[in-house]
Amino acid sequence: QVQLVESGGGVVQPGRSLRLSCAASGFTFSSYAMHWVRQAPGKGLEWVAVISYDGSNKYYADSVKGRFTISRDNSKNTLYLQMNSLRAEDTAVYYCASQEGYRSRPGLSHLDYWGQGTLVTVSS
Amino acid sequence: QSALTQPPSASGSPGQSVTISCTGTSSDVGGYNYVSWYQQHPGKAPQLIIYEVSKRPSGVPDRFSGSKSGNTASLTVSGLHTEDEADYYCSSYAGSNNRVFGTGTKVTVL
């Protein structure tokens, strides 16, 4: 069965960096676009970024553009989110999610599988 | 990239129906048939319940249904069960390879 397992969360000071990972199994990872979605404590879901199946195209929410970088290693079935210049408002649970559709256009279709999330807390 | 607008809360008794709206613009909900809905129980990851406006993934009960009219999508839960008490989020393709989520609706089963 499909499994997405995030890791790398923790407490970090404002202005510092953190890298999240998402290990995928149970499907052909290299054929599907992947997303990061976050949820601040007690708040709603916020789309963060998407990467195409082959890593050649990446798109970001305005709130993280220029600070976050999404990437993937298809040989390791792993998705990443490099987060730089972190701010208090980046505090959230970060979920990775797969996008339905073989080699589909990034962002177009729905997110069919989600990980359990990893908590990032930005605080001094 | 403004969030889609949902009512903060909705409620109903077991067996009743509840409908949640999701209002966007012609650049997202109104422009594409790529609206999806997610159910989230406390402390859990979101789970897909409706995709492409009105389609249900296998395993999702048929008491969940979706529709769209203009810039507003809707999710209806018919015959409420106690386990339907959760937060519900809509999401839409917003053009330029972006996605947007709704503000979320907490459904309470009275």
PDB file of C-alpha atoms in Angstrom:
ATOM      1  CA  GLN A   1       0.000   0.000   0.000  1.00  0.00           C
ATOM      2  CA  VAL A   2       1.039   3.615  -0.499  1.00  0.00           C
ATOM      3  CA  GLN A   3       3.066   5.067   2.333  1.00  0.00           C
ATOM      4  CA  LEU A   4       4.450   8.573   2.729  1.00  0.00           C
ATOM      5  CA  VAL A   5       6.579   9.199   5.802  1.00  0.00           C
ATOM      6  CA  GLU A   6       7.808  12.699   6.607  1.00  0.00           C
ATOM      7  CA  SER A   7      10.784  13.452   8.817  1.00  0.00           C
ATOM      8  CA  GLY A   8      13.117  16.296   9.691  1.00  0.00           C
ATOM      9  CA  GLY A   9      10.817  18.523  11.698  1.00  0.00           C
ATOM     10  CA  GLY A  10      11.810  20.140  14.967  1.00  0.00           C
ATOM     11  CA  VAL A  11      12.424  23.414  16.734  1.00  0.00           C
ATOM     12  CA  VAL A  12      14.526  25.984  14.887  1.00  0.00           C
ATOM     13  CA  GLN A  13      15.372  29.625  15.520  1.00  0.00           C
ATOM     14  CA  PRO A  14      14.077  32.391  13.245  1.00  0.00           C
ATOM     15  CA  GLY A  15      16.337  32.973  10.268  1.00  0.00           C
ATOM     16  CA  ARG A  16      17.790  29.443  10.353  1.00  0.00           C
ATOM     17  CA  SER A  17      17.270  26.563   7.923  1.00  0.00           C
ATOM     18  CA  LEU A  18      15.716  23.117   8.039  1.00  0.00           C
ATOM     19  CA  ARG A  19      15.294  20.307   5.516  1.00  0.00           C
ATOM     20  CA  LEU A  20      12.290  18.034   5.510  1.00  0.00           C
ATOM     21  CA  SER A  21      12.193  14.612   3.856  1.00  0.00           C
ATOM     22  CA  CYS A  22       9.333  12.423   2.702  1.00  0.00           C
ATOM     23  CA  ALA A  23      10.045   8.745   2.032  1.00  0.00           C
ATOM     24  CA  ALA A  24       7.610   7.159  -0.424  1.00  0.00           C
ATOM     25  CA  SER A  25       6.753   3.512  -0.971  1.00  0.00           C
ATOM     26  CA  GLY A  26       4.015   1.367  -2.474  1.00  0.00           C
ATOM     27  CA  PHE A  27       3.801   3.193  -5.800  1.00  0.00           C
ATOM     28  CA  THR A  28       6.005   4.264  -8.706  1.00  0.00           C
ATOM     29  CA  PHE A  29       7.268   7.469  -7.093  1.00  0.00           C
ATOM     30  CA  SER A  30       9.094   8.628 -10.213  1.00  0.00           C
ATOM     31  CA  SER A  31       5.837   8.858 -12.197  1.00  0.00           C
ATOM     32  CA  TYR A  32       3.889  11.268  -9.983  1.00  0.00           C
ATOM     33  CA  ALA A  33       4.031  14.926  -9.071  1.00  0.00           C
ATOM     34  CA  MET A  34       4.442  15.567  -5.365  1.00  0.00           C
ATOM     35  CA  HIS A  35       3.311  18.372  -3.059  1.00  0.00           C
ATOM     36  CA  TRP A  36       4.041  19.918   0.303  1.00  0.00           C
ATOM     37  CA  VAL A  37       1.057  21.271   2.239  1.00  0.00           C
ATOM     38  CA  ARG A  38       1.261  22.843   5.689  1.00  0.00           C
ATOM     39  CA  GLN A  39      -1.111  23.497   8.559  1.00  0.00           C
ATOM     40  CA  ALA A  40      -0.360  26.027  11.277  1.00  0.00           C
ATOM     41  CA  PRO A  41      -1.584  25.057  14.756  1.00  0.00           C
ATOM     42  CA  GLY A  42      -5.373  25.341  14.879  1.00  0.00           C
ATOM     43  CA  LYS A  43      -5.502  26.704  11.333  1.00  0.00           C
ATOM     44  CA  GLY A  44      -6.427  25.462   7.869  1.00  0.00           C
ATOM     45  CA  LEU A  45      -4.457  23.795   5.127  1.00  0.00           C
ATOM     46  CA  GLU A  46      -2.083  25.879   3.019  1.00  0.00           C
ATOM     47  CA  TRP A  47      -0.552  24.646  -0.218  1.00  0.00           C
ATOM     48  CA  VAL A  48       3.222  25.198  -0.202  1.00  0.00           C
ATOM     49  CA  ALA A  49       4.845  23.738  -3.324  1.00  0.00           C
ATOM     50  CA  VAL A  50       4.660  21.129  -6.077  1.00  0.00           C
ATOM     51  CA  ILE A  51       7.308  19.361  -8.139  1.00  0.00           C
ATOM     52  CA  SER A  52       6.788  17.487 -11.398  1.00  0.00           C
ATOM     53  CA  TYR A  53       7.334  13.740 -11.639  1.00  0.00           C
ATOM     54  CA  ASP A  54      10.851  14.173 -13.030  1.00  0.00           C
ATOM     55  CA  GLY A  55      11.850  17.172 -10.941  1.00  0.00           C
ATOM     56  CA  SER A  56      12.139  19.489 -13.910  1.00  0.00           C
ATOM     57  CA  ASN A  57       9.364  21.861 -12.866  1.00  0.00           C
ATOM     58  CA  LYS A  58       8.730  23.403  -9.462  1.00  0.00           C
ATOM     59  CA  TYR A  59       6.093  25.856  -8.290  1.00  0.00           C
ATOM     60  CA  TYR A  60       5.612  27.663  -4.995  1.00  0.00           C
ATOM     61  CA  ALA A  61       3.087  29.610  -2.966  1.00  0.00           C
ATOM     62  CA  ASP A  62       3.920  33.304  -2.779  1.00  0.00           C
ATOM     63  CA  SER A  63       4.384  32.996   0.993  1.00  0.00           C
ATOM     64  CA  VAL A  64       7.459  30.759   0.582  1.00  0.00           C
ATOM     65  CA  LYS A  65       8.804  31.728  -2.837  1.00  0.00           C
ATOM     66  CA  GLY A  66      12.494  32.527  -2.686  1.00  0.00           C
ATOM     67  CA  ARG A  67      12.927  30.908   0.742  1.00  0.00           C
ATOM     68  CA  PHE A  68      11.811  27.283   0.244  1.00  0.00           C
ATOM     69  CA  THR A  69      13.036  24.794  -2.355  1.00  0.00           C
ATOM     70  CA  ILE A  70      11.264  21.580  -3.268  1.00  0.00           C
ATOM     71  CA  SER A  71      13.286  18.751  -4.765  1.00  0.00           C
ATOM     72  CA  ARG A  72      13.195  14.997  -5.232  1.00  0.00           C
ATOM     73  CA  ASP A  73      15.526  12.048  -5.643  1.00  0.00           C
ATOM     74  CA  ASN A  74      13.701   9.434  -7.683  1.00  0.00           C
ATOM     75  CA  SER A  75      16.498   6.921  -7.142  1.00  0.00           C
ATOM     76  CA  LYS A  76      15.768   7.109  -3.403  1.00  0.00           C
ATOM     77  CA  ASN A  77      11.976   7.549  -3.671  1.00  0.00           C
ATOM     78  CA  THR A  78      12.313  10.650  -1.527  1.00  0.00           C
ATOM     79  CA  LEU A  79      10.860  14.158  -1.633  1.00  0.00           C
ATOM     80  CA  TYR A  80      12.532  17.107   0.089  1.00  0.00           C
ATOM     81  CA  LEU A  81      11.706  20.602   1.251  1.00  0.00           C
ATOM     82  CA  GLN A  82      14.628  22.891   2.011  1.00  0.00           C
ATOM     83  CA  MET A  83      13.403  25.746   4.173  1.00  0.00           C
ATOM     84  CA  ASN A  84      15.655  28.799   4.591  1.00  0.00           C
ATOM     85  CA  SER A  85      15.188  32.116   6.385  1.00  0.00           C
ATOM     86  CA  LEU A  86      12.508  30.598   8.552  1.00  0.00           C
ATOM     87  CA  ARG A  87       9.960  32.831  10.235  1.00  0.00           C
ATOM     88  CA  ALA A  88       7.593  32.341  13.155  1.00  0.00           C
ATOM     89  CA  GLU A  89       4.702  32.165  10.691  1.00  0.00           C
ATOM     90  CA  ASP A  90       6.240  29.068   9.091  1.00  0.00           C
ATOM     91  CA  THR A  91       5.414  27.120  12.253  1.00  0.00           C
ATOM     92  CA  ALA A  92       3.157  24.300  11.101  1.00  0.00           C
ATOM     93  CA  VAL A  93       2.716  20.616  10.489  1.00  0.00           C
ATOM     94  CA  TYR A  94       4.118  19.909   7.044  1.00  0.00           C
ATOM     95  CA  TYR A  95       2.506  17.170   4.981  1.00  0.00           C
ATOM     96  CA  CYS A  96       3.790  15.609   1.796  1.00  0.00           C
ATOM     97  CA  ALA A  97       1.164  14.357  -0.630  1.00  0.00           C
ATOM     98  CA  SER A  98       1.101  12.616  -3.985  1.00  0.00           C
ATOM     99  CA  GLN A  99      -0.820  13.993  -6.916  1.00  0.00           C
ATOM    100  CA  GLU A 100      -3.099  11.679  -8.846  1.00  0.00           C
ATOM    101  CA  GLY A 101      -2.337  11.058 -12.513  1.00  0.00           C
ATOM    102  CA  TYR A 102       0.568   9.440 -14.281  1.00  0.00           C
ATOM    103  CA  ARG A 103       3.020  12.219 -15.196  1.00  0.00           C
ATOM    104  CA  SER A 104       0.187  14.723 -14.824  1.00  0.00           C
ATOM    105  CA  ARG A 105       0.623  18.471 -14.967  1.00  0.00           C
ATOM    106  CA  PRO A 106       1.920  19.698 -11.595  1.00  0.00           C
ATOM    107  CA  GLY A 107      -0.840  21.145  -9.442  1.00  0.00           C
ATOM    108  CA  LEU A 108      -3.688  20.203 -11.742  1.00  0.00           C
ATOM    109  CA  SER A 109      -5.332  17.231 -10.113  1.00  0.00           C
ATOM    110  CA  HIS A 110      -6.142  16.182  -6.596  1.00  0.00           C
ATOM    111  CA  LEU A 111      -3.897  14.909  -3.826  1.00  0.00           C
ATOM    112  CA  ASP A 112      -4.724  11.273  -3.307  1.00  0.00           C
ATOM    113  CA  TYR A 113      -2.291  10.132  -0.620  1.00  0.00           C
ATOM    114  CA  TRP A 114      -0.927  12.057   2.353  1.00  0.00           C
ATOM    115  CA  GLY A 115       1.756  11.436   4.938  1.00  0.00           C
ATOM    116  CA  GLN A 116       1.167  11.816   8.672  1.00  0.00           C
ATOM    117  CA  GLY A 117       3.021  15.143   8.804  1.00  0.00           C
ATOM    118  CA  THR A 118       6.039  16.520  10.634  1.00  0.00           C
ATOM    119  CA  LEU A 119       5.922  19.514  12.985  1.00  0.00           C
ATOM    120  CA  VAL A 120       8.178  22.499  12.406  1.00  0.00           C
ATOM    121  CA  THR A 121       8.343  25.084  15.172  1.00  0.00           C
ATOM    122  CA  VAL A 122      10.157  28.349  14.527  1.00  0.00           C
ATOM    123  CA  SER A 123      10.918  30.017  17.825  1.00  0.00           C
ATOM    124  CA  SER A 124      13.786  31.703  19.625  1.00  0.00           C
TER     125      SER A 124
ATOM    126  CA  GLN B   1      -3.466  32.930  -4.126  1.00  0.00           C
ATOM    127  CA  SER B   2      -6.281  33.824  -1.765  1.00  0.00           C
ATOM    128  CA  ALA B   3      -7.889  30.972   0.149  1.00  0.00           C
ATOM    129  CA  LEU B   4     -11.284  29.763  -1.004  1.00  0.00           C
ATOM    130  CA  THR B   5     -14.091  30.812   1.323  1.00  0.00           C
ATOM    131  CA  GLN B   6     -15.936  28.211   3.396  1.00  0.00           C
ATOM    132  CA  PRO B   7     -18.299  28.691   6.348  1.00  0.00           C
ATOM    133  CA  PRO B   8     -16.434  28.129   9.630  1.00  0.00           C
ATOM    134  CA  SER B   9     -18.959  25.632  10.904  1.00  0.00           C
ATOM    135  CA  ALA B  10     -21.930  23.458  10.005  1.00  0.00           C
ATOM    136  CA  SER B  11     -23.966  21.001  11.999  1.00  0.00           C
ATOM    137  CA  GLY B  12     -26.730  18.441  11.832  1.00  0.00           C
ATOM    138  CA  SER B  13     -28.264  15.587  13.720  1.00  0.00           C
ATOM    139  CA  PRO B  14     -27.561  11.967  12.828  1.00  0.00           C
ATOM    140  CA  GLY B  15     -29.422  11.070   9.668  1.00  0.00           C
ATOM    141  CA  GLN B  16     -29.771  14.658   8.529  1.00  0.00           C
ATOM    142  CA  SER B  17     -27.910  16.312   5.671  1.00  0.00           C
ATOM    143  CA  VAL B  18     -25.402  19.119   5.737  1.00  0.00           C
ATOM    144  CA  THR B  19     -24.062  21.125   2.794  1.00  0.00           C
ATOM    145  CA  ILE B  20     -20.796  23.045   2.824  1.00  0.00           C
ATOM    146  CA  SER B  21     -20.049  25.769   0.290  1.00  0.00           C
ATOM    147  CA  CYS B  22     -16.675  26.677  -1.159  1.00  0.00           C
ATOM    148  CA  THR B  23     -16.528  30.023  -2.950  1.00  0.00           C
ATOM    149  CA  GLY B  24     -13.696  31.089  -5.189  1.00  0.00           C
ATOM    150  CA  THR B  25     -13.325  33.035  -8.406  1.00  0.00           C
ATOM    151  CA  SER B  26     -13.309  32.425 -12.136  1.00  0.00           C
ATOM    152  CA  SER B  27      -9.544  31.910 -11.823  1.00  0.00           C
ATOM    153  CA  ASP B  28      -9.903  28.841  -9.661  1.00  0.00           C
ATOM    154  CA  VAL B  29     -13.202  27.115  -8.793  1.00  0.00           C
ATOM    155  CA  GLY B  30     -15.128  28.672 -11.666  1.00  0.00           C
ATOM    156  CA  GLY B  31     -12.414  28.103 -14.221  1.00  0.00           C
ATOM    157  CA  TYR B  32     -11.629  24.421 -13.785  1.00  0.00           C
ATOM    158  CA  ASN B  33     -13.368  21.168 -12.898  1.00  0.00           C
ATOM    159  CA  TYR B  34     -10.503  20.260 -10.585  1.00  0.00           C
ATOM    160  CA  VAL B  35     -12.211  20.840  -7.259  1.00  0.00           C
ATOM    161  CA  SER B  36     -11.547  18.291  -4.545  1.00  0.00           C
ATOM    162  CA  TRP B  37     -12.660  17.852  -0.953  1.00  0.00           C
ATOM    163  CA  TYR B  38     -10.738  16.497   2.037  1.00  0.00           C
ATOM    164  CA  GLN B  39     -11.885  15.254   5.432  1.00  0.00           C
ATOM    165  CA  GLN B  40      -9.608  15.711   8.425  1.00  0.00           C
ATOM    166  CA  HIS B  41     -10.194  14.226  11.863  1.00  0.00           C
ATOM    167  CA  PRO B  42      -8.356  15.796  14.824  1.00  0.00           C
ATOM    168  CA  GLY B  43      -4.670  14.950  14.851  1.00  0.00           C
ATOM    169  CA  LYS B  44      -4.905  13.069  11.558  1.00  0.00           C
ATOM    170  CA  ALA B  45      -3.828  13.727   7.998  1.00  0.00           C
ATOM    171  CA  PRO B  46      -6.410  14.938   5.472  1.00  0.00           C
ATOM    172  CA  GLN B  47      -8.153  12.267   3.417  1.00  0.00           C
ATOM    173  CA  LEU B  48      -9.547  12.704  -0.086  1.00  0.00           C
ATOM    174  CA  ILE B  49     -13.329  12.250  -0.298  1.00  0.00           C
ATOM    175  CA  ILE B  50     -14.310  13.999  -3.562  1.00  0.00           C
ATOM    176  CA  TYR B  51     -12.284  14.817  -6.668  1.00  0.00           C
ATOM    177  CA  GLU B  52     -13.013  16.524  -9.984  1.00  0.00           C
ATOM    178  CA  VAL B  53     -16.061  18.241  -8.455  1.00  0.00           C
ATOM    179  CA  SER B  54     -18.253  15.178  -7.948  1.00  0.00           C
ATOM    180  CA  LYS B  55     -16.282  11.935  -8.197  1.00  0.00           C
ATOM    181  CA  ARG B  56     -15.778   9.672  -5.193  1.00  0.00           C
ATOM    182  CA  PRO B  57     -12.654   7.561  -4.633  1.00  0.00           C
ATOM    183  CA  SER B  58     -13.301   3.902  -3.989  1.00  0.00           C
ATOM    184  CA  GLY B  59     -14.135   3.258  -0.365  1.00  0.00           C
ATOM    185  CA  VAL B  60     -15.774   6.644   0.232  1.00  0.00           C
ATOM    186  CA  PRO B  61     -19.464   6.219   1.179  1.00  0.00           C
ATOM    187  CA  ASP B  62     -21.993   7.469  -1.354  1.00  0.00           C
ATOM    188  CA  ARG B  63     -23.518   9.748   1.273  1.00  0.00           C
ATOM    189  CA  PHE B  64     -20.732  12.161   0.291  1.00  0.00           C
ATOM    190  CA  SER B  65     -21.481  14.088  -2.909  1.00  0.00           C
ATOM    191  CA  GLY B  66     -20.081  17.141  -4.645  1.00  0.00           C
ATOM    192  CA  SER B  67     -21.302  19.721  -7.136  1.00  0.00           C
ATOM    193  CA  LYS B  68     -20.378  23.082  -8.602  1.00  0.00           C
ATOM    194  CA  SER B  69     -22.202  26.119  -9.909  1.00  0.00           C
ATOM    195  CA  GLY B  70     -20.243  29.051 -11.217  1.00  0.00           C
ATOM    196  CA  ASN B  71     -17.533  30.037  -8.737  1.00  0.00           C
ATOM    197  CA  THR B  72     -19.004  27.993  -5.870  1.00  0.00           C
ATOM    198  CA  ALA B  73     -18.512  24.306  -5.178  1.00  0.00           C
ATOM    199  CA  SER B  74     -20.494  22.373  -2.608  1.00  0.00           C
ATOM    200  CA  LEU B  75     -20.082  19.215  -0.556  1.00  0.00           C
ATOM    201  CA  THR B  76     -23.187  17.485   0.778  1.00  0.00           C
ATOM    202  CA  VAL B  77     -23.093  14.828   3.462  1.00  0.00           C
ATOM    203  CA  SER B  78     -26.402  12.987   3.484  1.00  0.00           C
ATOM    204  CA  GLY B  79     -27.521  10.803   6.353  1.00  0.00           C
ATOM    205  CA  LEU B  80     -24.961  12.124   8.824  1.00  0.00           C
ATOM    206  CA  HIS B  81     -23.039   9.582  10.881  1.00  0.00           C
ATOM    207  CA  THR B  82     -21.248  10.420  14.116  1.00  0.00           C
ATOM    208  CA  GLU B  83     -17.933   9.578  12.437  1.00  0.00           C
ATOM    209  CA  ASP B  84     -18.556  12.350   9.890  1.00  0.00           C
ATOM    210  CA  GLU B  85     -17.728  14.897  12.595  1.00  0.00           C
ATOM    211  CA  ALA B  86     -14.499  16.398  11.267  1.00  0.00           C
ATOM    212  CA  ASP B  87     -12.994  19.368   9.445  1.00  0.00           C
ATOM    213  CA  TYR B  88     -13.621  19.583   5.711  1.00  0.00           C
ATOM    214  CA  TYR B  89     -11.498  21.456   3.184  1.00  0.00           C
ATOM    215  CA  CYS B  90     -12.107  22.179  -0.464  1.00  0.00           C
ATOM    216  CA  SER B  91      -9.256  22.671  -2.906  1.00  0.00           C
ATOM    217  CA  SER B  92      -9.039  23.842  -6.489  1.00  0.00           C
ATOM    218  CA  TYR B  93      -6.525  24.166  -9.268  1.00  0.00           C
ATOM    219  CA  ALA B  94      -5.806  27.892  -9.503  1.00  0.00           C
ATOM    220  CA  GLY B  95      -3.933  28.094 -12.778  1.00  0.00           C
ATOM    221  CA  SER B  96      -0.180  28.477 -13.320  1.00  0.00           C
ATOM    222  CA  ASN B  97       0.459  25.114 -11.647  1.00  0.00           C
ATOM    223  CA  ASN B  98      -0.834  26.387  -8.305  1.00  0.00           C
ATOM    224  CA  ARG B  99      -3.369  24.891  -5.953  1.00  0.00           C
ATOM    225  CA  VAL B 100      -5.453  26.659  -3.335  1.00  0.00           C
ATOM    226  CA  PHE B 101      -7.312  25.337  -0.315  1.00  0.00           C
ATOM    227  CA  GLY B 102     -10.469  26.541   1.362  1.00  0.00           C
ATOM    228  CA  THR B 103     -10.581  28.062   4.823  1.00  0.00           C
ATOM    229  CA  GLY B 104     -12.099  24.894   6.256  1.00  0.00           C
ATOM    230  CA  THR B 105     -15.434  23.959   7.826  1.00  0.00           C
ATOM    231  CA  LYS B 106     -15.901  22.162  11.119  1.00  0.00           C
ATOM    232  CA  VAL B 107     -18.848  19.790  10.919  1.00  0.00           C
ATOM    233  CA  THR B 108     -20.507  18.896  14.206  1.00  0.00           C
ATOM    234  CA  VAL B 109     -22.913  15.987  14.542  1.00  0.00           C
ATOM    235  CA  LEU B 110     -25.385  17.014  17.226  1.00  0.00           C
TER     236      LEU B 110
END
